[in-house]
Short mmCIF file of C-alpha atoms in Angstrom, two decimals:
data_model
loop_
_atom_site.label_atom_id
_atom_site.label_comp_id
_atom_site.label_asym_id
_atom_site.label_seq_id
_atom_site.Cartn_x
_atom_site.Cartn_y
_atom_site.Cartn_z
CA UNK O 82 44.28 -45.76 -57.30
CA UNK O 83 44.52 -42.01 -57.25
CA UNK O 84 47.83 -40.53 -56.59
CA UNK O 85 46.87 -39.07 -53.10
CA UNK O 86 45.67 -42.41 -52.06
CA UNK O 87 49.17 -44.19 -53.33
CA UNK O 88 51.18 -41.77 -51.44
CA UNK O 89 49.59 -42.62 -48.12
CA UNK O 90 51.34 -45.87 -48.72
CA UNK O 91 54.30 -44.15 -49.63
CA UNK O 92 55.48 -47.54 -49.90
CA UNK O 93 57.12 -47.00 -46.30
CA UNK O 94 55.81 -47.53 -43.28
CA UNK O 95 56.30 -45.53 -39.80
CA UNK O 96 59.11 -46.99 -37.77
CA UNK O 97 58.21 -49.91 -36.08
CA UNK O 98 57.63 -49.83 -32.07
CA UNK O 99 61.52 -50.31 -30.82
CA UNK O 100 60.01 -51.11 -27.34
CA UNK O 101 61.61 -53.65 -25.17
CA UNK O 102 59.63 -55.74 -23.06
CA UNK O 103 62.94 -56.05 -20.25
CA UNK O 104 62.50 -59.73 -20.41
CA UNK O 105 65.89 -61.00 -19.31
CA UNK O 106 67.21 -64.55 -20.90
CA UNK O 107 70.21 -67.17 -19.89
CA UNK O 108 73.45 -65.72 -21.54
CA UNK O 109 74.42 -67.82 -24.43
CA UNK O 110 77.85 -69.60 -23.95
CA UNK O 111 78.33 -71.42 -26.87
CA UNK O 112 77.39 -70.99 -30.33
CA UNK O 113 77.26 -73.45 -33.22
CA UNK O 114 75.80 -71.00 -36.10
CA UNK O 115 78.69 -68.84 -36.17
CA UNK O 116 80.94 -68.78 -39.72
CA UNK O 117 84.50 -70.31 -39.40
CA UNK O 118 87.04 -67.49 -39.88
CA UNK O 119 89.05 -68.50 -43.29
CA UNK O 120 91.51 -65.63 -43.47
CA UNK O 121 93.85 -65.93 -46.78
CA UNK O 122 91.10 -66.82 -49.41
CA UNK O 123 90.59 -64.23 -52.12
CA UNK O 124 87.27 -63.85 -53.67
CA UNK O 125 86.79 -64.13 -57.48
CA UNK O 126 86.54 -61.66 -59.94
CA UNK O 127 82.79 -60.33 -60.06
CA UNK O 128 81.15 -59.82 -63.31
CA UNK O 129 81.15 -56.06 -64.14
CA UNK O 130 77.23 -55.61 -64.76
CA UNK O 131 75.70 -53.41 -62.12
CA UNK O 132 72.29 -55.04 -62.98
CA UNK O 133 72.82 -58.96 -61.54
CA UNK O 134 69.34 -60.81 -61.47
CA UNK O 135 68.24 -62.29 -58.96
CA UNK O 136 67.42 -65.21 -60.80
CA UNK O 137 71.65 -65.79 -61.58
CA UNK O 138 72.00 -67.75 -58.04
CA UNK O 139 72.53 -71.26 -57.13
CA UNK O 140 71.96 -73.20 -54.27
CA UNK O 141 74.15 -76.20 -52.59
CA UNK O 142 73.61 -78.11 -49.51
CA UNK O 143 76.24 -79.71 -47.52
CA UNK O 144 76.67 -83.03 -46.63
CA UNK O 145 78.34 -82.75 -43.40
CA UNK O 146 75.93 -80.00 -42.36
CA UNK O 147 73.16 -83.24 -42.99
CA UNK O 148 75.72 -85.12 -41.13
CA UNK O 149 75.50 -82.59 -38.09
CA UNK O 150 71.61 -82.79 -38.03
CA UNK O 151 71.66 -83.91 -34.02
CA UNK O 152 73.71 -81.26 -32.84
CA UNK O 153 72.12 -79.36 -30.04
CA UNK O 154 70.33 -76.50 -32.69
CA UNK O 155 71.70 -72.66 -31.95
CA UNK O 156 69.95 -70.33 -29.60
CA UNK O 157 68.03 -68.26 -32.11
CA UNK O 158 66.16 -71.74 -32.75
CA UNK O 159 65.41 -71.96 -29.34
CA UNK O 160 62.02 -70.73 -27.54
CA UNK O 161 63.81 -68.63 -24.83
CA UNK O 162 65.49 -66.60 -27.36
CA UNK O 163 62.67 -66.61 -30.09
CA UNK O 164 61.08 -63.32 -28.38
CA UNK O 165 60.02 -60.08 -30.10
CA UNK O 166 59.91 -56.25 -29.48
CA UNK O 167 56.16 -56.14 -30.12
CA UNK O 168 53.21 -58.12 -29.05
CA UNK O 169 49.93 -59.24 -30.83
CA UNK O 170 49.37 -61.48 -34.40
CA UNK O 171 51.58 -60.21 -37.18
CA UNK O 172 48.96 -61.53 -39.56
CA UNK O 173 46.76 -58.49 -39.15
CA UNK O 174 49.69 -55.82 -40.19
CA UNK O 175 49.71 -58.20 -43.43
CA UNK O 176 46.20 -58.25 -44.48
CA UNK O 177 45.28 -56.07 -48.03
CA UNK O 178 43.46 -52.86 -46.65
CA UNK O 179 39.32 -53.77 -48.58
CA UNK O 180 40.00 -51.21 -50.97
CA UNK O 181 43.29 -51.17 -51.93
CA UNK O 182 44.51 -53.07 -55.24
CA UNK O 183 46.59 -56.28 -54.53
CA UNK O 184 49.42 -55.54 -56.90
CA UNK O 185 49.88 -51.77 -55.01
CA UNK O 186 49.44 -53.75 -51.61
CA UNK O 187 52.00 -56.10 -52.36
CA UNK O 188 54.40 -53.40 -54.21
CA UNK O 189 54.11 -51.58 -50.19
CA UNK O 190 55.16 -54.36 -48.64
CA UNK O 191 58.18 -55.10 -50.46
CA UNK O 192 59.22 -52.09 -50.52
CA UNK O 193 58.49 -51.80 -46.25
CA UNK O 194 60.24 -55.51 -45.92
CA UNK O 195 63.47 -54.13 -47.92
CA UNK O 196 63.86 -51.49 -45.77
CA UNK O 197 63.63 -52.97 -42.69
CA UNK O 198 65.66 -55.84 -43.97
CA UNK O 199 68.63 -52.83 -45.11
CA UNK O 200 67.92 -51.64 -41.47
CA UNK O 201 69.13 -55.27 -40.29
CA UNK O 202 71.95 -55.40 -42.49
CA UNK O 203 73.04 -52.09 -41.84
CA UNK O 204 74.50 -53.48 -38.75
CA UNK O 205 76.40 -56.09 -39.77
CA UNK O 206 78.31 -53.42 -41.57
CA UNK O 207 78.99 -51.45 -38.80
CA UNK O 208 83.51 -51.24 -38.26
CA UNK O 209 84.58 -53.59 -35.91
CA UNK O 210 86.64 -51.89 -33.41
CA UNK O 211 89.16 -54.82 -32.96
CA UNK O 212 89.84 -55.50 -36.39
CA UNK O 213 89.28 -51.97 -38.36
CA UNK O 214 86.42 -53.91 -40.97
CA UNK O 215 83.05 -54.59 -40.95
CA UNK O 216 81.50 -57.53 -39.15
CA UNK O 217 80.03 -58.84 -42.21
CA UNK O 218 83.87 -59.26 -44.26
CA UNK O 219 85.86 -61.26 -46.70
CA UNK O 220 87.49 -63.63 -43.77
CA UNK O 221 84.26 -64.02 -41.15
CA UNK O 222 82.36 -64.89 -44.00
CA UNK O 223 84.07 -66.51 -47.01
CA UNK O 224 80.70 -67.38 -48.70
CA UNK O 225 76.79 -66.43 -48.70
CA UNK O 226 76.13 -69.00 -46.15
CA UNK O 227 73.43 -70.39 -44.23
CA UNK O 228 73.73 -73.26 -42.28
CA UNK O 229 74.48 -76.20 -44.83
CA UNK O 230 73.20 -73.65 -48.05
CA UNK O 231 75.55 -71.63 -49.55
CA UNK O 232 74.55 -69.29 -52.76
CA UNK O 233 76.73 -68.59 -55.10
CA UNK O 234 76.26 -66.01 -58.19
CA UNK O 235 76.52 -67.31 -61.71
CA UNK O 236 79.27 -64.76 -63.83
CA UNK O 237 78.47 -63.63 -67.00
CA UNK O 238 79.37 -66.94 -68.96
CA UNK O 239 76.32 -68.37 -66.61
CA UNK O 240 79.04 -70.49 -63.97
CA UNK O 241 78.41 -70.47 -60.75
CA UNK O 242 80.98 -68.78 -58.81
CA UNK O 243 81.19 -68.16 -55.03
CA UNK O 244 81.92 -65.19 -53.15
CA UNK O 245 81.99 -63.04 -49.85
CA UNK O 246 78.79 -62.80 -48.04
CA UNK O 247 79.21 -59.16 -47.91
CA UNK O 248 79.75 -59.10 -52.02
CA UNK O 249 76.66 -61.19 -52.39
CA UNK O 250 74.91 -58.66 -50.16
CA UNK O 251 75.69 -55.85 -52.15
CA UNK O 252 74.86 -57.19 -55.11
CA UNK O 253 71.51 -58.25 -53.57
CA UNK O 254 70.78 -54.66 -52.25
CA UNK O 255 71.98 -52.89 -55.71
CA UNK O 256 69.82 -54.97 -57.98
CA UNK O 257 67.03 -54.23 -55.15
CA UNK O 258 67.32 -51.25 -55.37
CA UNK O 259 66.96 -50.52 -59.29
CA UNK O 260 64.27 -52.80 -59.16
CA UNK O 261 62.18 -50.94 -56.37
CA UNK O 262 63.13 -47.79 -58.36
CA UNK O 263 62.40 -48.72 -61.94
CA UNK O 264 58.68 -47.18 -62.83
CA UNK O 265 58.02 -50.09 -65.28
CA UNK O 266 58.57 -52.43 -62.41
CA UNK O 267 56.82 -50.25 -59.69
CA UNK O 268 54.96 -47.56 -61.46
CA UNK O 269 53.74 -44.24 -59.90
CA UNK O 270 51.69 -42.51 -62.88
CA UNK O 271 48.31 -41.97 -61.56
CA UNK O 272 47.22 -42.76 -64.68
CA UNK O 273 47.51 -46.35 -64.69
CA UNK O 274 46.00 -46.40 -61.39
CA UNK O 275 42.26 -46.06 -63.05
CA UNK O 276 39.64 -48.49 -62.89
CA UNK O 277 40.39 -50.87 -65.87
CA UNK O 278 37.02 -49.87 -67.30
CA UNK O 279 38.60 -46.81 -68.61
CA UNK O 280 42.10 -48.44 -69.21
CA UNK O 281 42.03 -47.68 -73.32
CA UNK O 282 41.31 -43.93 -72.34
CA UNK O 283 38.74 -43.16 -74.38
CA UNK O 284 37.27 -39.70 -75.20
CA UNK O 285 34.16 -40.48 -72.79
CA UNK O 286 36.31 -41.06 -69.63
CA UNK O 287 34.70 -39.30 -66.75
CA UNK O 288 36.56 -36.22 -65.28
CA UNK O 289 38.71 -35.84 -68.64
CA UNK O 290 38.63 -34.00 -72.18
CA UNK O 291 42.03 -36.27 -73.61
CA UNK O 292 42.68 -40.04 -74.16
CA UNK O 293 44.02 -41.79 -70.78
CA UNK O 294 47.16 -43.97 -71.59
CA UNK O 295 46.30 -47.70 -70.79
CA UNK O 296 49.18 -49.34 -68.55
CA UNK O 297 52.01 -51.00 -70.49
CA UNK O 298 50.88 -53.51 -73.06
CA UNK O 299 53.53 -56.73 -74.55
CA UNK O 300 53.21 -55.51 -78.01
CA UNK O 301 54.14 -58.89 -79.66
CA UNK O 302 50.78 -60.59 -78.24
CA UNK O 303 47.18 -60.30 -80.00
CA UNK O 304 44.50 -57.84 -78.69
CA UNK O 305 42.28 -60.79 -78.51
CA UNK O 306 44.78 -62.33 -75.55
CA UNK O 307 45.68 -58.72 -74.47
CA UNK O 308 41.57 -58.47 -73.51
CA UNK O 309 40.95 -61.57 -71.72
CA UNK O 310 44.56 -61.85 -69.98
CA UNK O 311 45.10 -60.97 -66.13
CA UNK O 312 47.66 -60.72 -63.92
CA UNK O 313 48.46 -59.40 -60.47
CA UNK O 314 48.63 -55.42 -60.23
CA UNK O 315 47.37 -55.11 -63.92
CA UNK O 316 44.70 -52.59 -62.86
CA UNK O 317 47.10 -50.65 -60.95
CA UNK O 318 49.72 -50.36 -63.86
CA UNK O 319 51.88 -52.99 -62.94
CA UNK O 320 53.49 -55.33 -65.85
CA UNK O 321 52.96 -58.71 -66.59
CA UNK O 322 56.35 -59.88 -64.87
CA UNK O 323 55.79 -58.38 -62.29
CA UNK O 324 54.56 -61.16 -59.84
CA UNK O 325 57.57 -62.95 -60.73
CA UNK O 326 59.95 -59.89 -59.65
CA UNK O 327 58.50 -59.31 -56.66
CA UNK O 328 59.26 -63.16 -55.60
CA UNK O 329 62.99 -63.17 -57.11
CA UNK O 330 63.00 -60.08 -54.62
CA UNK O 331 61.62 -62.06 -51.56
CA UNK O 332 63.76 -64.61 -52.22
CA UNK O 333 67.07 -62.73 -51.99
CA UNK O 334 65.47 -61.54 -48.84
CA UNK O 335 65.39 -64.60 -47.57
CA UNK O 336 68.70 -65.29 -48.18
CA UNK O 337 69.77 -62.26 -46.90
CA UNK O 338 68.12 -63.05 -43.16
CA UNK O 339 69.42 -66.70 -43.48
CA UNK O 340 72.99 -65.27 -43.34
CA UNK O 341 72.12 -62.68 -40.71
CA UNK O 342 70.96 -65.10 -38.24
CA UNK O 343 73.65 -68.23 -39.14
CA UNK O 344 76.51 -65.60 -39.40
CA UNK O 345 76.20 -62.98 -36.99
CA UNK O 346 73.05 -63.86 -34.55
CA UNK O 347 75.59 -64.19 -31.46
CA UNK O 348 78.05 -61.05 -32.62
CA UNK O 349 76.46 -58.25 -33.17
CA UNK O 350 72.72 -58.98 -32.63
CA UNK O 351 73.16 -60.75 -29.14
CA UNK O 352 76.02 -58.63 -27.89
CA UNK O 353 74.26 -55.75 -28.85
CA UNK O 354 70.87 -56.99 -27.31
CA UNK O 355 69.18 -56.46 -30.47
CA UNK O 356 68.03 -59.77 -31.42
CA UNK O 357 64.70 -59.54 -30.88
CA UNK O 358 64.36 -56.50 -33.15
CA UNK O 359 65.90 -59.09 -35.48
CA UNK O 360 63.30 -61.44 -34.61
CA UNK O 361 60.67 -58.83 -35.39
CA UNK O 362 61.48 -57.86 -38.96
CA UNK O 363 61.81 -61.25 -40.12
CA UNK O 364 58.34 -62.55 -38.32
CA UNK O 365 56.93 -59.52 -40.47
CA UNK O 366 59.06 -60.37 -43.25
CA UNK O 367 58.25 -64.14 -43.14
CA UNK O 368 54.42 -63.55 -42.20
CA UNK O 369 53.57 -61.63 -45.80
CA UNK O 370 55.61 -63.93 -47.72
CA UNK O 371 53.41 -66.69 -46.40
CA UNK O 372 50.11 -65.07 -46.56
CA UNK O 373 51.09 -64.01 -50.30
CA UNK O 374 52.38 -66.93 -51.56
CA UNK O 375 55.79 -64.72 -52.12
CA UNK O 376 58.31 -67.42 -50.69
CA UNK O 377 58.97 -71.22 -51.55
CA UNK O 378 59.36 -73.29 -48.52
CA UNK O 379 62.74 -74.71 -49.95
CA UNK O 380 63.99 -70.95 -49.67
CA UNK O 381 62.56 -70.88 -45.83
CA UNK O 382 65.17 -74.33 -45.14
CA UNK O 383 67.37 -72.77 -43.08
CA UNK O 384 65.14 -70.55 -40.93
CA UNK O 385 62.65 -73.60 -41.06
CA UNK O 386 62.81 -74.67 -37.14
CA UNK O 387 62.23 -71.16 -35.73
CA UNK O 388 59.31 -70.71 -38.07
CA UNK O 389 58.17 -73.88 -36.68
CA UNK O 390 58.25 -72.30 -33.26
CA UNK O 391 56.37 -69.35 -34.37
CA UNK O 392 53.62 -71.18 -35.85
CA UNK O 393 53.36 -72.96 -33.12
CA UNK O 394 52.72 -70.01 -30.68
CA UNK O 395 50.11 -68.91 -33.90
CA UNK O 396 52.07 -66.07 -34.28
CA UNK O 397 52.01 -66.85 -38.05
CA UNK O 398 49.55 -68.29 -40.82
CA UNK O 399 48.90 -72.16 -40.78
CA UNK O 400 48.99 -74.04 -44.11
CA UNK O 401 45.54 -73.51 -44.09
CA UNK O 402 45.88 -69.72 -43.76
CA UNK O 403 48.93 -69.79 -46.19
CA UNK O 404 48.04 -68.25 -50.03
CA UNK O 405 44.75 -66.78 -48.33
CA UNK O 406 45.36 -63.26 -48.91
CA UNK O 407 42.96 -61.86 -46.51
CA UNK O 408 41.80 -58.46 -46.47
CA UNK O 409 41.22 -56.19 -43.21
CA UNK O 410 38.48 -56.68 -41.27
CA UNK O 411 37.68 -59.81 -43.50
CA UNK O 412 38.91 -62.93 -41.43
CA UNK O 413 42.51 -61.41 -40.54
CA UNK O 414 43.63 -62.16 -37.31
CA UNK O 415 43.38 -59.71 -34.04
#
């Protein structure tokens, strides 16, 4: 893709519509979501790398949250508080523009979904004027926790170990970040961007008088495999991993809105009356995931009964519609 063209991605996106629609709903007086305040407990030691994958987490499930399964669910799994800030199918902001290479589609929209994600998060962080520390801190939130999940890091002698929601979040948002930012991961050169035809840069390449540089290679395999061998973005420059980046990067996403809603739905996002912004940027978030085959269901446990209630209004992709990829204009919903 040429470098003009890949720009007008940008990889961003204009701000969303912030509109509110006024609807007015019953005032929650109760929640169930909300983390149990556990001041005294110090977190352990984090490892020092700056670099923690995404694939060093672990996952646990609760009994007694099994236990609880009949409790009356909290509000943001309830219809009358499942609203949004915009109206229409999400489904068509999703679909891969006809002529624009799946790998650089994809690379857009995590890139979009981070930043409204760090625009979610960004609250949570916010200085609570009643106790002088964030909302998101060491005592609300003891663990990464959602629901009956809690994730835990593993340390650098590969044990799991578990720690502040707001450490975890960090983490997550640092190794994000140098992953978004690493042009081996996410490469801008316009000259891996060529049609593939030309990838070995050859003296005959139209438009040029030197060799074009084909996209990064694994220099260990055969050019026999090398030829026939394909993956997602390899056109566009992308490497071979990086399909399997992109989902470790959805996946701490997920995590990351799992905690948002379970920890802090009622205090800030209610109080604040800005949960159905909330709602927005995860329908967005959750509707490319599905459509790309980015997200496991396992990972979508916790959120599972208000996607439920989405897909129910057809505000997101059936099973059938899941891992369809469509492109504009070419069976993506109005």
């Amino acid at each position: 893709m040429a470098d003009e063209d890949r720009r007008s991605f940008g990889r961003k996106a204009d701000k969303g519509d912030s509109r509110r629609d006024g609807q007015q709903t019953p005032s929650p007086t109760s929640y169930t979501g909300s983390q149990t305040s556990l001041p005294g407990i110090s977190a352990p030691q984090m490892p020092h790398s700056p670099a923690l994958s995404a694939a060093m987490s672990v996952e646990s499930q609760s009994s007694e949250f099994q236990a609880s399964a009949n409790r009356k669910p909290p509000f943001f799994f309830r219809e009358e508080y499942a609203g949004l800030i915009v109206k229409g199918n999400f489904m068509t902001l999703a679909a891969k523009p006809v002529h624009v290479e799946e790998g650089e589609w994809l690379a857009h929209q995590v890139v979009e979904q981070f930043r409204l994600l760090e625009g979610m998060l960004a609250i949570i962080k916010v200085i609570d004027d009643r106790t002088g520390k964030p909302i998101c801190n060491q005592e609300t939130c003891p663990t990464m926790s959602a629901a009956g999940h809690t994730y835990a890091w593993l340390d650098q002698q590969r044990k799991p170990i578990k720690i502040p929601a707001c450490s975890y979040i960090h983490h997550v948002q640092k190794w994000i970040n140098g992953k978004i930012s690493d042009p081996n991961l996410f490469p801008t050169d316009t000259s891996f961007a060529l049609p593939s035809a030309y990838a070995s840069g050859g003296m005959n390449t139209p438009g040029a008088s030197t060799p074009i540089p084909a996209g990064p290679t694994n220099l260990d395999a055969s050019l026999n495999s090398l030829a026939g061998k394909e993956w997602l973005g390899r056109s566009s420059g992308f490497p071979e991993n990086f399909e399997g980046d992109i989902k470790s990067i959805y996946r701490q996403m997920a995590r990351c809105y799992a905690h948002i809603y379970h920890g802090h739905w009622l205090d800030p996002f209610w109080h604040i009356n800005a949960y159905k912004e909330l709602n927005t940027c995860f329908i967005h978030f959750v509707n490319v995931g599905k459509l790309f085959g980015l997200i496991a269901d396992k990972e979508m446990e916790p959120m599972q009964p208000l996607i439920d209630l989405w897909q129910e209004k057809g505000l997101l992709p059936s099973a059938q519609q899941t891992g369809s990829r469509p492109e504009a204009g070419q069976g993506a919903a109005a």
